Structure formats: structure tokens, C-alpha cells
Amino acid sequence: MRRFAMQELLPYVALILAGLQYNLVIALSAFLAGLAASFALSAFSLSLSLVAKLTAVLFRVIRGVPPLVLLAATYWLLFPALRLQPDALLACIAAFTIRTTAFQVQILRAAVLSVERGQLEAALSLGLREREALLHVVLPQSLRAALPALFNELSSLLKESTLGIALGILDAIARARYVSIATGYSLVWMLVAGLLVYAVSWVALRFSRILHRKLAVPGTLGAGVAELWR
């Protein structure tokens, strides 16, 4: 097995870096779409209606399904059922959007329930309507509480996005496999790809800590958690 000079290795690193964009696109698109859907469903999930209970059961099932199974079901079952042209990237985004929505709804629901009822009652006593009180009082406080869990979910999506290789997505991990074949050093290049994904995940989690620390209200649980992160 011959040795490679540094200038020979740089194109391989650039190739893996180019594949990282697919991981970012899948993770960020699914996270933002799931967050939008979760906002719409979080208030609904707090109700006691039969539909809300059935939705909760459906989300519980989705949370228990392995990501690879959900990915395959989206690509080979859901897309054909909707008469959509199979597209690996869109299937990945759709599958992980469904999966992260099931988790984010639970995160936002728990965050809303963590806000004391007295906060809502005080806002209503000051003349705010219930919708205004939820929007201006309850929601900002619940978002502060949910930030760490939401960014942990984004970190999980970054790692799960590497499963796109099953549908032929040429992400960082997939390209690392091709580079391994070309160079003969399989473990080294898989570690390089893994470290790149980890680096992006670390930046996201670090940003969440800074953001949470800036937004934490003194004297609250959120502020205490921010102090533990210092």
C-alpha cells in the first residue's frame, strides 16, 4: 500500500466536504419543516379530543420506528402512494421531517406545560386575550425552556442524515467509502467523515448554549441550566 503526499490527499478531503452539504440540507430542512409543523400541532396536542389522542398515538409509533425503516417506507411506499416521482433527497427530507415532528411536538408540549399556569392567569387579568397571552407570555417562556432539547434534536438529525446513503445520497459518509476504495485506507476516511459531521453538530450545540444563556430569565429554571453550561 503506497503512501500519499499531502497534495494528493487534499482533493479527497474536499470531496468529502462537498458531500457534507447533503447532510446539512437534509438536517436543516427537516428540522425547520418539523419545527413549523410542531408549532401548529403543539397547541392541538394539549387538547383532550379523540383526534388529538389518536395523533399522539401515531407520533408515539413514529418515534419508535427505526429511522432507516421510516426512510424506506417514505421512498418506496409513501411517494408512490401519493404518485410522486421518487427522489432520494426529497424522500430523506420528508422522512426525517415526519420523524423530527413527532419528537418536536413532544418537546414543545413539555415546554408549554413547564410554564406556570399563574403566568397565563396574570396575563389574562391584565386584559390580554387568551391568544395574545399564549403568543406573548407563554410561548416565549416555553421556547426558552425548549431550546436545549430542540438543538439536541438538530444534532440527532445531522447524525441520522448519514442514513441517506441507503438511497444513494452521496453525503460525507458515502464519499468517504469511495475515497477508502481509491486509497485503501478505509478506517481513516470514515473517521474523517465522522469528525466532520461531529464538528457541525458541536457548533450547533455550542450555539444553542450561547443562545440559551443570552435568553435565560434570571431566577428561572432556564437560567439555572444556563449556569450549569458555563
Backbone as a ProteinNet text record, in pm:
[ID]
protein_1_A
[PRIMARY]
MRRFAMQELLPYVALILAGLQYNLVIALSAFLAGLAASFALSAFSLSLSLVAKLTAVLFRVIRGVPPLVLLAATYWLLFPALRLQPDALLACIAAFTIRTTAFQVQILRAAVLSVERGQLEAALSLGLREREALLHVVLPQSLRAALPALFNELSSLLKESTLGIALGILDAIARARYVSIATGYSLVWMLVAGLLVYAVSWVALRFSRILHRKLAVPGTLGAGVAELWR
[TERTIARY]
85.1	0	88.6	79.8	172	128.3	225.4	196.1	152.3	66.3	14.8	73.4	112.9	159.2	39.5	65.5	-42.9	-123	-53.5	-125.1	-214.3	-185.8	-271.6	-395.6	-384.3	-494.6	-596.1	-553.1	-642.5	-766.4	-754.7	-875.6	-975.6	-925.5	-1015.2	-1090.9	-1018.5	-1083.2	-1189	-1155.1	-1251.2	-1375.1	-1354.3	-1467.1	-1560.6	-1504.2	-1586.7	-1657.8	-1588.7	-1650.5	-1768.3	-1754.3	-1863.6	-1985.2	-1960.8	-2071.9	-2142	-2070.5	-2129	-2249	-2253.3	-2365.5	-2498.1	-2495.8	-2619.2	-2667.6	-2574	-2612.1	-2675.2	-2616.9	-2669.3	-2806.6	-2822.1	-2950.6	-3060.9	-3032.8	-3133.1	-3169.5	-3066.1	-3090.5	-3161.6	-3112.2	-3171.4	-3311.9	-3331.1	-3464.3	-3566.1	-3528.8	-3620.4	-3647	-3543.7	-3559.6	-3653.8	-3634.1	-3717.2	-3861	-3876.9	-4012.4	-4081.6	-4006.9	-4063.3	-4098	-4016.6	-4043.8	-4171.6	-4188.9	-4311.5	-4434.2	-4423.3	-4535.7	-4562.4	-4456.4	-4471	-4541.5	-4510.9	-4579.9	-4729.9	-4764.2	-4905.8	-4974.7	-4899.7	-4960.2	-4946.8	-4856.1	-4830.3	-4952.6	-5019.5	-5139.8	-5250.2	-5259.1	-5359	-5333.3	-5204.4	-5170	-5208.3	-5232.7	-5270.3	-5418.5	-5494.7	-5638.5	-5667.6	-5789.7	-5829.7	-5924.1	-5927.5	-6016.6	-5967.2	-6058.6	-6023.9	-5919	-5930.8	-5834.6	-5695.9	-5689.5	-5560.7	-5498.2	-5581.7	-5529.8	-5479.6	-5552.9	-5509.4	-5380.3	-5367.9	-5244.6	-5127	-5151.8	-5045.8	-5000	-5094.9	-5058.7	-4976.6	-5017	-4942.9	-4800	-4783.4	-4649.3	-4566.5	-4632.8	-4561.2	-4508.7	-4587.5	-4543.8	-4427.6	-4437.6	-4331	-4201	-4209.6	-4088.3	-4022.2	-4101.1	-4046	-3996.8	-4028	-3985.6	-3839.2	-3754.1	-3615.4	-3610	-3517.9	-3511.8	-3496	-3419.2	-3396.9	-3525.9	-3607.2	-3735.9	-3828.5	-3832.3	-3915.5	-3869	-3738	-3681.3	-3722.5	-3712.3	-3751.2	-3900.6	-3981.9	-4126.8	-4165.7	-4095.7	-4126	-4091.1	-3977.3	-3930.3	-4007.5	-4031.5	-4090.7	-4242	-4298.6	-4442.8	-4516.3	-4469.7	-4541.4	-4537.8	-4419.8	-4408.9	-4491.1	-4479.9	-4565.2	-4714.7	-4751.7	-4893.3	-4946.4	-4860.7	-4900.1	-4875.4	-4829.6	-4799.2	-4693.6	-4595.7	-4483.1	-4365.2	-4290.2	-4170.5	-4067.6	-4019.1	-3920	-3795.1	-3760.6	-3641.6	-3574.5	-3449.8	-3381.4	-3368.7	-3328.4	-3307.9	-3439.6	-3544.1	-3674.5	-3731.6	-3707	-3754.5	-3686.1	-3557.7	-3484.3	-3540.2	-3560.4	-3612.9	-3752.5	-3836.5	-3973.3	-3974	-3894.3	-3891.3	-3843.2	-3736.3	-3683.1	-3768.8	-3845.1	-3941.4	-4051.1	-4101.6	-4204.5	-4150.4	-4027.9	-3969	-3943	-3882.9	-3849.3	-3972.4	-4078.5	-4203.2	-4259.5	-4253.2	-4303.1	-4227.5	-4098.7	-4019.4	-4037.7	-4041.5	-4050.2	-4185.5	-4292.2	-4422.6	-4417.5	-4352.2	-4339.8	-4254	-4147.5	-4059.8	-4135.5	-4207.3	-4280.7	-4395.7	-4459.8	-4569.4	-4518.1	-4406	-4347.8	-4303.4	-4250.4	-4205.7	-4322.3	-4434.2	-4553.3	-4606.9	-4609.1	-4660	-4567.8	-4440.3	-4347.2	-4371.1	-4443.5	-4475.7	-4588.3	-4570	-4670.1	-4802.5	-4911.4	-5043.7	-5067.9	-5002.2	-5018.1	-4974.4	-4877.6	-4832.8	-4946.8	-5019.5	-5133	-5244.9	-5273.2	-5380.1	-5347.3	-5219.9	-5179.8	-5195.7	-5159.9	-5173.9	-5320.6	-5406.3	-5549.9	-5608.8	-5559.2	-5610.9	-5571.2	-5463.4	-5420	-5494.9	-5586.1	-5668.5	-5630.4	-5528.7	-5490.5	-5590	-5615	-5695.9	-5613.4	-5682.5	-5611.6	-5508.2	-5542.4	-5446.8	-5326.8	-5352.8	-5243.2	-5155.5	-5218.7	-5141.2	-5052.5	-5107	-5027.4	-4911.4	-4937.9	-4836.2	-4727	-4764.3	-4667.7	-4612.4	-4677.2	-4632.7	-4587.8	-4676.5	-4646.7	-4544.5	-4564.5	-4476.4	-4330.5	-4299.5	-4158.1	-4091.4	-4164.9	-4106.4	-4086	-4181.3	-4169.1	-4056	-4035.8	-3926.7	-3791.2	-3778.3	-3652.5	-3625.9	-3730.3	-3713.8	-3685.2	-3736.8	-3724.7	-3595.6	-3523.2	-3405.6	-3304.2	-3260.7	-3160.4	-3208.4	-3332.8	-3385.2	-3400.5	-3440.1	-3456.2	-3321.9	-3219.2	-3087.6	-3027.6	-3062.4	-3021.7	-3087.9	-3212.7	-3283.3	-3216.6	-3170.5	-3098.1	-2968.8	-2900.2	-2777.6	-2806.4	-2915.9	-2953.9	-2985.7	-3050.8	-3083	-2956.3	-2855.5	-2729.8	-2669	-2675.3	-2620.6	-2709	-2840.4	-2931.1	-2931.2	-2892.5	-2889.5	-2790.9	-2695	-2599.4	-2665.8	-2788.4	-2860.6	-2908.1	-2898.2	-2934.2	-2851.7	-2741.2	-2657.1	-2736.2	-2840.1	-2921.8	-3000.4	-3025.8	-3098.7	-3005.9	-2875.6	-2779.1	-2739.2	-2769.1	-2726.6	-2575.4	-2506.4	-2360.4	-2318.4	-2349.7	-2312.8	-2168.5	-2129.7	-1990.3	-1950.6	-2038.7	-2007.2	-1996.5	-2089.5	-2086.4	-1959.5	-1921.6	-1799.7	-1675.4	-1681.3	-1567.8	-1547	-1654	-1642.2	-1571.5	-1607.7	-1542.6	-1394.7	-1365.3	-1225.3	-1148.6	-1214	-1149.1	-1109.6	-1198.2	-1168.1	-1052.4	-1049.8	-946	-809.6	-806.2	-678.6	-637.7	-736.9	-705.2	-705.1	-734.6	-739.2	-885.1	-954.8	-1098.2	-1128	-1064.2	-1095.7	-1063	-950.9	-906.9	-1011.3	-1059.3	-1151.4	-1290.3	-1333.2	-1460.1	-1451.9	-1335	-1315.5	-1316	-1254.5	-1254.5	-1398.1	-1477.7	-1617.4	-1696.5	-1673.2	-1742.9	-1706.9	-1579.6	-1536	-1594.6	-1612	-1672.3	-1818.6	-1891.7	-2030.4	-2036.2	-1943.8	-1939	-1908.8	-1819.1	-1782.2	-1902.6	-1982.1	-2102.1	-2200.5	-2215.3	-2304.9	-2257.2	-2126.9	-2070.3	-2095.8	-2080.5	-2105.7	-2252.2	-2344	-2486.4	-2516.7	-2461.5	-2486.3	-2421.3	-2303.9	-2237.4	-2318.4	-2372	-2455.4	-2580.2	-2637.9	-2758.3	-2728.8	-2611.7	-2575.4	-2560.4	-2495.4	-2478.9	-2614.7	-2700.1	-2831.9	-2917.8	-2913.4	-2993.1	-2946.2	-2815.4	-2760.8	-2803.5	-2809.6	-2849.5	-2997.1	-3079.8	-3223.8	-3278.8	-3195.9	-3244	-3287	-3399	-3450.7	-3394	-3329	-3272.3	-3378	-3338.7	-3430.1	-3519.2	-3504	-3586.2	-3502.7	-3571.3	-3502	-3409	-3453.9	-3371.2	-3240	-3245.4	-3122.4	-3029.3	-3087.7	-3005	-2935.4	-3005.6	-2945.6	-2834.3	-2856.7	-2753.5	-2628.1	-2647.4	-2532.6	-2453.4	-2524.4	-2456.2	-2373.4	-2413.2	-2343.6	-2215.3	-2195.4	-2079	-1949.7
-119.4	0	124.3	203.9	316.7	432.3	520.6	638	752	839	951.1	1080.8	1168.7	1301	1386.3	1493.5	1578.3	1638.1	1681.1	1741.8	1641.5	1513.1	1410.2	1384	1408.8	1381.5	1494.3	1618.1	1733.3	1721.6	1675.4	1659.6	1561.5	1457.3	1361.9	1427.7	1509.7	1581.9	1677.2	1746.6	1838.9	1763.9	1642.1	1561.2	1525.6	1488.9	1455.4	1580.2	1692.9	1818.6	1855.9	1831.7	1860.6	1773.9	1652.3	1564.9	1606.8	1685	1729.5	1821.1	1886.4	1976.1	1899.9	1774.2	1695.8	1667.9	1640.1	1620.4	1746.8	1861.6	1988.2	2018.8	1996.6	2024.7	1937.1	1808.5	1716.4	1753	1774	1800.6	1934.3	2040.4	2173	2182.2	2126.6	2131.4	2055.6	1934.7	1855.5	1922.8	1981.6	2046.1	2165.5	2252.9	2372.1	2336	2241.2	2197.5	2131.9	2050.9	1987.5	2088	2192.6	2296.1	2371.8	2404.9	2473.4	2386.4	2257.9	2166.3	2148.3	2147.1	2127.1	2244.5	2367.1	2484.1	2473.1	2426.6	2414.8	2304.4	2200.1	2083.8	2083.1	2166.9	2161.1	2201.5	2311.4	2352.9	2248.4	2190.8	2087.1	1963.3	1933.5	1814.1	1826.7	1950.4	1970.2	1946.4	1938.8	1917.8	1771.3	1746.3	1612.1	1546.2	1599.4	1544.3	1407.6	1332.3	1198.4	1205	1304.6	1320	1348.4	1432.5	1464.1	1339.2	1254.8	1131.5	1034.6	1025.2	937.7	989.1	1122.1	1181.2	1152	1159.6	1129.3	984.6	893.9	752.9	734.7	804	795.8	845.6	957.3	1011.2	917.9	851.4	755.7	639.5	595.8	488.1	534.2	655.9	709.7	721.4	764.9	777.9	643.2	535.9	403.3	331.6	384.2	320	355.5	258.5	289.3	386.3	482.6	582	521.5	414	352.1	291.4	234.4	178.3	289.7	400.8	514.6	572.6	576	626.8	538.8	408.5	315.8	322.8	333.5	342	469.3	578.1	704.7	696	637.1	633.4	532	411.9	304.4	287.2	350.2	337	470.6	569.6	696.5	772.2	786.8	860.2	795.6	662.9	600.9	613.9	606.1	618.8	757.6	858.6	996.3	1030.6	929.6	946.9	1056.2	1055.1	1147.4	1074.5	1147	1089.1	1059.8	936.6	905.2	991.5	1057	1141.4	1115.9	1071.9	1029.6	1143.4	1261.9	1374.6	1418.6	1432	1472.4	1366.6	1240.8	1133.7	1140.9	1168	1183.1	1299.1	1413.7	1530.5	1501.9	1439.1	1408.6	1310.6	1204.8	1103.9	1163	1240.4	1297.4	1411.7	1477.3	1577.7	1511.3	1399.2	1324.6	1279.1	1228	1176.6	1288.4	1397.6	1504.2	1577.5	1583.2	1644.5	1568.5	1435.7	1353.4	1383.3	1411.8	1443.6	1589.4	1680.6	1822.4	1858.9	1793.2	1817	1783.7	1673.2	1633.1	1732.1	1780.7	1878.6	2007	2060.5	2185.7	2168.1	2053	2026.8	2028.9	1963.1	1961.9	2101.3	2178.8	2314.2	2404.9	2391.9	2471.6	2434.8	2305.8	2260.5	2302.3	2333.6	2375.9	2519.5	2597	2735.5	2733.2	2802.4	2801.8	2858.8	2800.6	2846.9	2990.1	3028	3163.9	3269.4	3234.2	3328.1	3360.7	3258.3	3278.1	3354.7	3318.3	3385.3	3531.8	3562.8	3702.4	3782.3	3721.3	3790.5	3816.3	3719.7	3736.9	3844	3851.7	3951.6	4092.9	4105.3	4236.2	4281.3	4198.8	4237.3	4174.2	4088.6	4022.5	3911	3892.3	3779.1	3651.2	3537.8	3410.6	3387.6	3418.5	3400.2	3492.4	3617.1	3712.3	3668.6	3617.2	3570.9	3452.6	3361.4	3246.8	3291.9	3388.4	3432.4	3514.4	3604.1	3699.3	3660.8	3568.5	3533.3	3387.8	3295.4	3153.1	3105.9	3142	3092.3	3133.8	3263.1	3298.5	3221.6	3200	3126.6	2979.4	2921.6	2780.2	2758.6	2853.7	2841	2843.7	2928.4	2930.5	2794.4	2735.6	2604.8	2494.8	2510.9	2404.3	2410.9	2522.9	2540.7	2426.6	2386.1	2278.1	2149.1	2110.5	1986.2	1998.4	2115.6	2135	2124.9	2182.9	2175.2	2035.4	1963.9	1823.3	1742.6	1777.7	1711.1	1742.3	1867.1	1902.3	1823.2	1806.3	1726.2	1581.6	1527.2	1390.7	1379.5	1482.1	1481.5	1482	1555.4	1557.7	1417.9	1345.6	1209.3	1113.8	1127.8	1038.4	1065.2	1187	1219.4	1131.8	1072.1	984.1	855.5	827.7	709.4	726.3	847.9	871.6	789.2	736	650.2	529	488.5	373.3	401.4	530	567.8	623.9	614.6	660.8	805.6	869.8	1008	1010.5	1092	1099.4	1200.6	1169.5	1258.2	1231.9	1287.9	1275.9	1130.4	1052.1	911.8	830.7	852.9	779.5	810.7	937.3	974.4	922.3	910.9	853.6	707.9	637.8	498.3	490.5	581.2	581.3	618.1	714.3	753	637.6	562.5	446.4	343.8	323	227.7	277.3	408.7	466.3	465.2	483.7	494.8	369	286	166.1	186.8	309	339.6	361	255.4	266.1	335.5	291.7	344.6	492.7	533.4	672.7	766.6	735.1	826.3	823.1	711.3	708.1	793.1	790.6	875.8	1023.5	1056.4	1195.5	1243.4	1162.2	1198.6	1209.3	1115.7	1120.4	1243.2	1281.4	1400.4	1528.1	1531	1648.6	1664	1552.7	1556.9	1596.4	1542.3	1576.7	1725.2	1780.1	1921.1	2011.7	1980.3	2059.9	2046.9	1924.9	1902.3	1979.2	1981.1	2052.7	2202.2	2257.9	2400.6	2433.7	2347.6	2370.8	2367.2	2270.1	2260	2375.2	2417.2	2530.4	2657.6	2676.3	2792.5	2790.7	2672.1	2662.6	2701.8	2666.2	2703	2854.1	2915.8	3061.6	3130.3	3082.4	3141.6	3124.9	3007.3	2981.8	3068.1	3088.4	3171.4	3317	3363.6	3501.4	3523.9	3422.6	3438	3396.3	3331.2	3281.7	3397.3	3380.5	3481	3453.6	3554.4	3531.9	3483.1	3385	3332.8	3221.3	3178.7	3071.2	2945.8	2834.4	2707.1	2718.2	2789.9	2805	2872.6	2974	3042.8	2950.1	2864.8	2770.2	2671	2623.6	2531.3	2600.4	2728.3	2803.4	2817.3	2833.5	2844.3	2714.1	2601.3	2472.1	2452.3	2520.1	2504.8	2587.1	2680.5	2769.7	2690.7
0	0	0	-105.3	-117.5	-29.2	0.5	80.3	-11.7	41.7	-34.7	19.7	-72.5	-31.7	7.2	83.5	131.8	17.7	-89.8	-202.3	-275.5	-259.1	-318.3	-232.1	-103.1	-12.6	-7.5	-33.4	-23.6	-113.4	-238.2	-320.4	-260.4	-191	-127.6	-11.2	66.6	176.7	122.6	12.1	-49.3	-99.4	-149.1	-197.2	-82.8	31.8	147.6	199.9	200.6	243.9	154.6	25.4	-67.2	-37.1	9.5	45	173.3	257.2	383.6	361.1	244.8	216.9	214	171.1	169.7	312.1	402.5	542	600.1	565.8	616.2	558.2	428.5	363.5	422.1	437.4	491.6	635.4	719.7	861.1	882.8	818.7	839.8	781.2	662.4	600.1	684	728	810	943.8	1003.3	1134	1125.3	1026.4	1013.2	976.4	884.1	847.7	966.5	1041.5	1160	1268.1	1280.9	1380.8	1346.7	1218.1	1175.1	1200.6	1165.7	1189.3	1339	1417.9	1561.8	1627.3	1581.2	1634.4	1608.5	1489.6	1454.2	1533.6	1569.5	1634.6	1786.6	1840.7	1984.9	2066.8	2025.7	2098.2	2082.7	1963.9	1937.3	2022.9	2044.7	2122.3	2268.9	2316.9	2456.7	2481.4	2374.7	2390.4	2425.3	2468.7	2510.6	2410.4	2288.9	2187.5	2141.7	2080.1	2031.9	1922.2	1834.4	1725.2	1781.3	1884	1946.8	2009.3	2069.9	2130.7	2024	1912.3	1803	1740.8	1729.3	1676.2	1768	1898.5	1995.4	1983.1	1961.3	1942.3	1815.1	1707.2	1581.2	1598.2	1667.7	1690.6	1778	1872.4	1957.6	1874.8	1778.7	1689.3	1603.7	1549.7	1463.7	1541.6	1667.4	1748.9	1774.4	1769.7	1794.9	1671	1552.4	1428.1	1399.7	1366.6	1330.2	1212.1	1213.6	1106.4	967.4	956.6	826.2	771.2	858.6	815.8	768.5	842	802.2	669.6	650.6	525.2	407.4	424.6	318.6	290.1	395	376.8	303	330.7	262.5	114.9	84.5	-54.6	-138.6	-82.4	-162.6	-143	-39	-15.6	-23.9	53.7	60.5	-71.6	-130.1	-256.1	-367.9	-389.6	-492.5	-461.8	-332.5	-296.2	-328.7	-315.3	-346.8	-493.5	-568.7	-711.5	-734.5	-647.8	-660.7	-722.7	-802.3	-862.6	-754.4	-742.3	-638.5	-650.3	-543.7	-538.1	-403.7	-407	-284.9	-184.3	-231.6	-140	-77.7	-158.8	-106	-11.6	-43.4	44.3	180.7	180.2	306.3	388	323.1	392.5	447.1	364.4	408	525	515.7	622.1	753.6	747.5	871.4	922.5	834.2	880.3	961.4	911.1	984.5	1120	1117.9	1241.4	1342.9	1298.3	1393.4	1441.8	1358.6	1404.5	1523.2	1517.4	1627.7	1757	1747.4	1866.2	1908.3	1812.4	1845.9	1906.6	1862.1	1923	2071.8	2103.8	2243.8	2321.4	2258.1	2324	2353.7	2253.9	2272.2	2370.4	2365.8	2459.3	2603.4	2627.1	2761.4	2803.2	2707.8	2738.5	2775.5	2703.5	2735.2	2873	2903	3032.9	3147.6	3116.2	3221.3	3266.3	3185.4	3222.6	3325.4	3435.2	3541.6	3492.2	3537.2	3496.7	3542.8	3651.6	3702.8	3603	3516.3	3413.8	3316.8	3276.1	3186.2	3256.4	3382.1	3455.6	3478.7	3505	3524.8	3396.1	3283.3	3154.8	3123.6	3153.4	3128	3219	3342.4	3436.5	3396.7	3318.6	3271	3146.2	3097.9	2984.6	2852.6	2851.1	2727	2694.8	2566.4	2524.5	2537.5	2538	2557.5	2448.7	2323.1	2214.4	2231	2272.1	2293.7	2410.6	2516.3	2631.6	2594.5	2515	2470.8	2382.8	2293.2	2198	2263.8	2355.4	2410.7	2547.9	2616.2	2751.9	2760	2720.4	2736.7	2634.4	2507	2401.5	2419.7	2447.9	2467.8	2581	2690.1	2802.7	2769.1	2697.8	2662.8	2562.2	2471.5	2375	2444	2545.4	2621.5	2684.5	2739.2	2803.7	2702.7	2578.8	2478.7	2398.9	2405.1	2320	2329.5	2449.7	2455.5	2388.9	2415.2	2356.9	2205.6	2157	2012.8	1941.1	1997.8	1933.7	1946.6	2052.5	2060.2	1948.7	1917.6	1807.9	1674.2	1656.8	1534.8	1524	1636.3	1637.9	1599.2	1648.2	1611.8	1463.6	1408.5	1265.8	1180.4	1223.4	1148.7	1141.2	1251.1	1251.5	1171.6	1184.9	1113.4	963.3	922.9	779.7	703.1	772.5	706.2	657.4	704.3	656.7	513.2	460.5	321.5	224.2	271.6	188	138.7	215.5	175.8	48.6	19	-102.4	-209.8	-184.7	-284.4	-271.6	-157.4	-135.7	-116	-194.9	-185.9	-80	45.4	154.7	196.9	310.8	354.5	377.2	437.8	466.4	337.2	244.8	117.8	40.1	37	-36.3	33.3	166	238.4	198.3	169.2	124	-10.6	-103	-233.5	-221.1	-133.9	-112.4	-50.1	38.9	101.1	-4.1	-101.8	-209	-293.8	-318.9	-405.2	-338.1	-205.7	-135.8	-61.2	-25.5	50.5	200.5	245.7	389	429.3	462.8	489.4	622.7	730.5	862.8	872.4	815.3	825	766	647.3	579.2	641.5	695.5	766.5	893.5	958.5	1075.5	1037.5	924.9	877.6	854.6	785.8	759	889.4	980.6	1108.5	1189.9	1186.2	1259.4	1200	1069.2	1005.5	1048.8	1050	1095.5	1243.1	1321.4	1463.8	1483.6	1403.1	1415.8	1392.8	1292	1264.8	1380.7	1432.7	1545.4	1668.1	1691.2	1805.7	1794.4	1675.7	1654.3	1684.5	1639.5	1664.5	1814.6	1885.7	2028.8	2104.8	2059.6	2123.9	2104.7	1984.7	1957.1	2044.2	2064.5	2147.2	2291.3	2340.6	2477.3	2491.5	2395.2	2398.2	2388.8	2296.5	2278.4	2402.9	2460.7	2580.7	2697	2706.6	2813.3	2796.5	2672.3	2645	2673.5	2646.5	2658.4	2793.6	2875.1	3004	3094	3163.6	3255.9	3394.7	3459.3	3592.8	3691.3	3772.3	3872.8	3824.2	3697.1	3643.7	3628.8	3601.9	3580.1	3460.5	3356.3	3237.4	3268.2	3356.8	3393.8	3469.9	3554.6	3628.7	3538.8	3436.9	3341.5	3264.6	3230.5	3159	3244.3	3375.8	3464.2	3467.3	3463.3	3463	3337.5	3227.2	3100	3095	3186.8	3178.2	3198.8
[MASK]
++++++++++++++++++++++++++++++++++++++++++++++++++++++++++++++++++++++++++++++++++++++++++++++++++++++++++++++++++++++++++++++++++++++++++++++++++++++++++++++++++++++++++++++++++++++++++++++++++++++++++++++++++++++++++++++++++++++

